[in-house]
Amino acid sequence: MTDSTDILPQYRAGIELFNNCEFFEAHDVWEELWAEYRGPSRTFYQGLIQVAVALHHFCNGNVRGAKKLYHSSRAYLDPYRSVHLGCDLDHLFLEMEECFGEMLAAEEGAPVVEINPELIPEIHLNEEALAKAINGQAGEVVE
């Protein structure tokens, strides 16, 4: 699967699930996409998967797993900043920093930090940027 129009339904479905705080389900949708996809955005999808799993772990009190996936997700997504396939990664990174900040600052062995529901990030999709990426405009990677 390398055509960007083939991935759009799964990409969008994952974003909708993610924004509804259904992180494990978003992970499942994106993982299926990632497993079939062989284009230049493969690690972008892997980064989104890891963001979803990091939040899933954080919501379930697995702080160690959340921290690990927070850092690896950022490493996967950083090369695609600031916007990729319409996804505002700069905004996502900012919201992730706010959401995970207290947890990341806590020392090992400190009391478990609970996620603040008000700070859970959302993925903001810029439809115009997505359309340009699909059409090969604005210097974005085209699948």
PDB file of C-alpha atoms in Angstrom:
ATOM      1  CA  MET A   1       0.000   0.000   0.000  1.00  0.00           C
ATOM      2  CA  THR A   2       1.702   3.210  -1.134  1.00  0.00           C
ATOM      3  CA  ASP A   3      -1.094   5.404  -2.488  1.00  0.00           C
ATOM      4  CA  SER A   4      -2.144   8.162  -0.064  1.00  0.00           C
ATOM      5  CA  THR A   5      -5.789   7.871  -1.066  1.00  0.00           C
ATOM      6  CA  ASP A   6      -5.738   4.217   0.071  1.00  0.00           C
ATOM      7  CA  ILE A   7      -4.651   5.148   3.592  1.00  0.00           C
ATOM      8  CA  LEU A   8      -7.002   8.072   4.194  1.00  0.00           C
ATOM      9  CA  PRO A   9      -9.961   6.123   5.630  1.00  0.00           C
ATOM     10  CA  GLN A  10      -7.770   4.333   8.199  1.00  0.00           C
ATOM     11  CA  TYR A  11      -5.751   7.456   8.961  1.00  0.00           C
ATOM     12  CA  ARG A  12      -8.927   9.462   9.600  1.00  0.00           C
ATOM     13  CA  ALA A  13     -10.577   6.634  11.557  1.00  0.00           C
ATOM     14  CA  GLY A  14      -7.547   6.473  13.859  1.00  0.00           C
ATOM     15  CA  ILE A  15      -7.647  10.228  14.412  1.00  0.00           C
ATOM     16  CA  GLU A  16     -11.348  10.096  15.268  1.00  0.00           C
ATOM     17  CA  LEU A  17     -10.795   7.261  17.754  1.00  0.00           C
ATOM     18  CA  PHE A  18      -7.784   9.056  19.244  1.00  0.00           C
ATOM     19  CA  ASN A  19      -9.732  12.293  19.697  1.00  0.00           C
ATOM     20  CA  ASN A  20     -12.493  10.301  21.423  1.00  0.00           C
ATOM     21  CA  CYS A  21      -9.872   8.978  23.893  1.00  0.00           C
ATOM     22  CA  GLU A  22     -10.159   5.479  22.445  1.00  0.00           C
ATOM     23  CA  PHE A  23      -6.404   5.142  22.361  1.00  0.00           C
ATOM     24  CA  PHE A  24      -6.071   1.382  22.115  1.00  0.00           C
ATOM     25  CA  GLU A  25      -8.593   1.282  19.278  1.00  0.00           C
ATOM     26  CA  ALA A  26      -6.738   4.096  17.461  1.00  0.00           C
ATOM     27  CA  HIS A  27      -3.552   2.086  17.908  1.00  0.00           C
ATOM     28  CA  ASP A  28      -5.216  -0.961  16.330  1.00  0.00           C
ATOM     29  CA  VAL A  29      -6.412   0.990  13.273  1.00  0.00           C
ATOM     30  CA  TRP A  30      -3.069   2.696  12.720  1.00  0.00           C
ATOM     31  CA  GLU A  31      -1.132  -0.502  13.319  1.00  0.00           C
ATOM     32  CA  GLU A  32      -3.087  -2.235  10.568  1.00  0.00           C
ATOM     33  CA  LEU A  33      -2.319   0.698   8.260  1.00  0.00           C
ATOM     34  CA  TRP A  34       1.367   0.696   9.280  1.00  0.00           C
ATOM     35  CA  ALA A  35       1.719  -3.050   8.709  1.00  0.00           C
ATOM     36  CA  GLU A  36       0.493  -2.751   5.112  1.00  0.00           C
ATOM     37  CA  TYR A  37       2.103   0.576   4.221  1.00  0.00           C
ATOM     38  CA  ARG A  38       5.564   0.823   2.611  1.00  0.00           C
ATOM     39  CA  GLY A  39       5.899   4.526   1.788  1.00  0.00           C
ATOM     40  CA  PRO A  40       7.889   7.443   3.214  1.00  0.00           C
ATOM     41  CA  SER A  41       5.396   8.098   6.035  1.00  0.00           C
ATOM     42  CA  ARG A  42       5.778   4.669   7.620  1.00  0.00           C
ATOM     43  CA  THR A  43       7.603   5.949  10.702  1.00  0.00           C
ATOM     44  CA  PHE A  44       5.037   8.790  10.978  1.00  0.00           C
ATOM     45  CA  TYR A  45       2.328   6.163  11.449  1.00  0.00           C
ATOM     46  CA  GLN A  46       4.540   4.303  13.899  1.00  0.00           C
ATOM     47  CA  GLY A  47       4.905   7.518  15.900  1.00  0.00           C
ATOM     48  CA  LEU A  48       1.126   8.012  16.005  1.00  0.00           C
ATOM     49  CA  ILE A  49       0.719   4.426  17.196  1.00  0.00           C
ATOM     50  CA  GLN A  50       3.175   5.060  20.001  1.00  0.00           C
ATOM     51  CA  VAL A  51       1.459   8.310  21.038  1.00  0.00           C
ATOM     52  CA  ALA A  52      -1.821   6.386  21.320  1.00  0.00           C
ATOM     53  CA  VAL A  53      -0.227   3.584  23.350  1.00  0.00           C
ATOM     54  CA  ALA A  54       1.590   6.075  25.603  1.00  0.00           C
ATOM     55  CA  LEU A  55      -1.750   7.682  26.424  1.00  0.00           C
ATOM     56  CA  HIS A  56      -3.387   4.274  26.868  1.00  0.00           C
ATOM     57  CA  HIS A  57      -0.687   3.358  29.404  1.00  0.00           C
ATOM     58  CA  PHE A  58      -0.904   6.715  31.179  1.00  0.00           C
ATOM     59  CA  CYS A  59      -4.702   6.422  31.496  1.00  0.00           C
ATOM     60  CA  ASN A  60      -4.261   2.933  32.984  1.00  0.00           C
ATOM     61  CA  GLY A  61      -1.581   3.974  35.483  1.00  0.00           C
ATOM     62  CA  ASN A  62       1.367   2.363  33.685  1.00  0.00           C
ATOM     63  CA  VAL A  63       3.661   5.345  34.127  1.00  0.00           C
ATOM     64  CA  ARG A  64       6.821   3.489  33.165  1.00  0.00           C
ATOM     65  CA  GLY A  65       5.336   2.325  29.850  1.00  0.00           C
ATOM     66  CA  ALA A  66       3.840   5.761  29.205  1.00  0.00           C
ATOM     67  CA  LYS A  67       7.203   7.490  29.708  1.00  0.00           C
ATOM     68  CA  LYS A  68       9.018   5.079  27.415  1.00  0.00           C
ATOM     69  CA  LEU A  69       6.481   5.439  24.607  1.00  0.00           C
ATOM     70  CA  TYR A  70       6.238   9.204  25.068  1.00  0.00           C
ATOM     71  CA  HIS A  71       9.929   9.527  24.259  1.00  0.00           C
ATOM     72  CA  SER A  72       9.979   7.022  21.397  1.00  0.00           C
ATOM     73  CA  SER A  73       6.853   8.536  19.796  1.00  0.00           C
ATOM     74  CA  ARG A  74       8.489  11.947  19.739  1.00  0.00           C
ATOM     75  CA  ALA A  75      11.620  10.488  18.156  1.00  0.00           C
ATOM     76  CA  TYR A  76       9.548   8.879  15.389  1.00  0.00           C
ATOM     77  CA  LEU A  77       7.452  11.993  14.745  1.00  0.00           C
ATOM     78  CA  ASP A  78      10.082  14.734  15.065  1.00  0.00           C
ATOM     79  CA  PRO A  79      11.416  14.390  11.482  1.00  0.00           C
ATOM     80  CA  TYR A  80       7.898  15.078  10.155  1.00  0.00           C
ATOM     81  CA  ARG A  81       7.391  18.391  11.968  1.00  0.00           C
ATOM     82  CA  SER A  82       5.781  20.836  11.776  1.00  0.00           C
ATOM     83  CA  VAL A  83       2.841  19.516   9.743  1.00  0.00           C
ATOM     84  CA  HIS A  84       2.649  16.154   8.011  1.00  0.00           C
ATOM     85  CA  LEU A  85      -0.364  14.778   6.162  1.00  0.00           C
ATOM     86  CA  GLY A  86      -2.356  17.626   7.664  1.00  0.00           C
ATOM     87  CA  CYS A  87      -1.424  16.622  11.230  1.00  0.00           C
ATOM     88  CA  ASP A  88      -0.221  19.619  13.239  1.00  0.00           C
ATOM     89  CA  LEU A  89       2.675  17.920  15.014  1.00  0.00           C
ATOM     90  CA  ASP A  90       3.900  21.093  16.696  1.00  0.00           C
ATOM     91  CA  HIS A  91       0.511  21.452  18.379  1.00  0.00           C
ATOM     92  CA  LEU A  92       0.414  17.745  19.261  1.00  0.00           C
ATOM     93  CA  PHE A  93       3.898  17.961  20.808  1.00  0.00           C
ATOM     94  CA  LEU A  94       2.860  21.002  22.857  1.00  0.00           C
ATOM     95  CA  GLU A  95      -0.263  19.235  24.149  1.00  0.00           C
ATOM     96  CA  MET A  96       1.738  16.084  24.899  1.00  0.00           C
ATOM     97  CA  GLU A  97       4.277  18.111  26.886  1.00  0.00           C
ATOM     98  CA  GLU A  98       1.461  19.627  28.959  1.00  0.00           C
ATOM     99  CA  CYS A  99      -0.255  16.269  29.481  1.00  0.00           C
ATOM    100  CA  PHE A 100       2.880  14.283  30.344  1.00  0.00           C
ATOM    101  CA  GLY A 101       4.794  17.093  32.090  1.00  0.00           C
ATOM    102  CA  GLU A 102       4.111  16.171  35.709  1.00  0.00           C
ATOM    103  CA  MET A 103       4.675  12.481  35.027  1.00  0.00           C
ATOM    104  CA  LEU A 104       7.971  13.143  33.243  1.00  0.00           C
ATOM    105  CA  ALA A 105       9.172  15.382  36.072  1.00  0.00           C
ATOM    106  CA  ALA A 106       8.378  12.793  38.765  1.00  0.00           C
ATOM    107  CA  GLU A 107      11.305  10.836  40.117  1.00  0.00           C
ATOM    108  CA  GLU A 108      11.427   7.045  40.086  1.00  0.00           C
ATOM    109  CA  GLY A 109       9.563   5.647  43.057  1.00  0.00           C
ATOM    110  CA  ALA A 110       7.451   8.792  43.438  1.00  0.00           C
ATOM    111  CA  PRO A 111       3.707   8.384  43.903  1.00  0.00           C
ATOM    112  CA  VAL A 112       1.887   7.522  40.698  1.00  0.00           C
ATOM    113  CA  VAL A 113       0.868  10.587  38.740  1.00  0.00           C
ATOM    114  CA  GLU A 114      -2.627  10.392  37.306  1.00  0.00           C
ATOM    115  CA  ILE A 115      -3.512  11.807  33.921  1.00  0.00           C
ATOM    116  CA  ASN A 116      -5.438  15.075  33.943  1.00  0.00           C
ATOM    117  CA  PRO A 117      -8.406  14.564  31.575  1.00  0.00           C
ATOM    118  CA  GLU A 118      -8.367  18.279  30.756  1.00  0.00           C
ATOM    119  CA  LEU A 119      -4.849  17.958  29.326  1.00  0.00           C
ATOM    120  CA  ILE A 120      -5.332  14.911  27.093  1.00  0.00           C
ATOM    121  CA  PRO A 121      -4.066  15.877  23.624  1.00  0.00           C
ATOM    122  CA  GLU A 122      -6.068  15.812  20.431  1.00  0.00           C
ATOM    123  CA  ILE A 123      -4.862  15.507  16.876  1.00  0.00           C
ATOM    124  CA  HIS A 124      -5.688  18.590  14.859  1.00  0.00           C
ATOM    125  CA  LEU A 125      -6.060  17.767  11.188  1.00  0.00           C
ATOM    126  CA  ASN A 126      -5.659  20.600   8.707  1.00  0.00           C
ATOM    127  CA  GLU A 127      -7.741  19.513   5.721  1.00  0.00           C
ATOM    128  CA  GLU A 128      -6.084  22.017   3.378  1.00  0.00           C
ATOM    129  CA  ALA A 129      -2.602  20.775   4.293  1.00  0.00           C
ATOM    130  CA  LEU A 130      -3.773  17.184   3.902  1.00  0.00           C
ATOM    131  CA  ALA A 131      -5.154  17.912   0.434  1.00  0.00           C
ATOM    132  CA  LYS A 132      -1.889  19.618  -0.562  1.00  0.00           C
ATOM    133  CA  ALA A 133       0.131  16.663   0.732  1.00  0.00           C
ATOM    134  CA  ILE A 134      -1.982  14.247  -1.262  1.00  0.00           C
ATOM    135  CA  ASN A 135      -1.597  16.388  -4.374  1.00  0.00           C
ATOM    136  CA  GLY A 136       2.154  16.773  -3.856  1.00  0.00           C
ATOM    137  CA  GLN A 137       2.113  20.473  -3.037  1.00  0.00           C
ATOM    138  CA  ALA A 138       3.687  22.579  -0.294  1.00  0.00           C
ATOM    139  CA  GLY A 139       6.789  20.396  -0.040  1.00  0.00           C
ATOM    140  CA  GLU A 140       5.032  17.674   1.934  1.00  0.00           C
ATOM    141  CA  VAL A 141       5.817  14.046   1.335  1.00  0.00           C
ATOM    142  CA  VAL A 142       3.435  12.308  -0.997  1.00  0.00           C
ATOM    143  CA  GLU A 143       2.827   8.627  -0.443  1.00  0.00           C
TER     144      GLU A 143
END
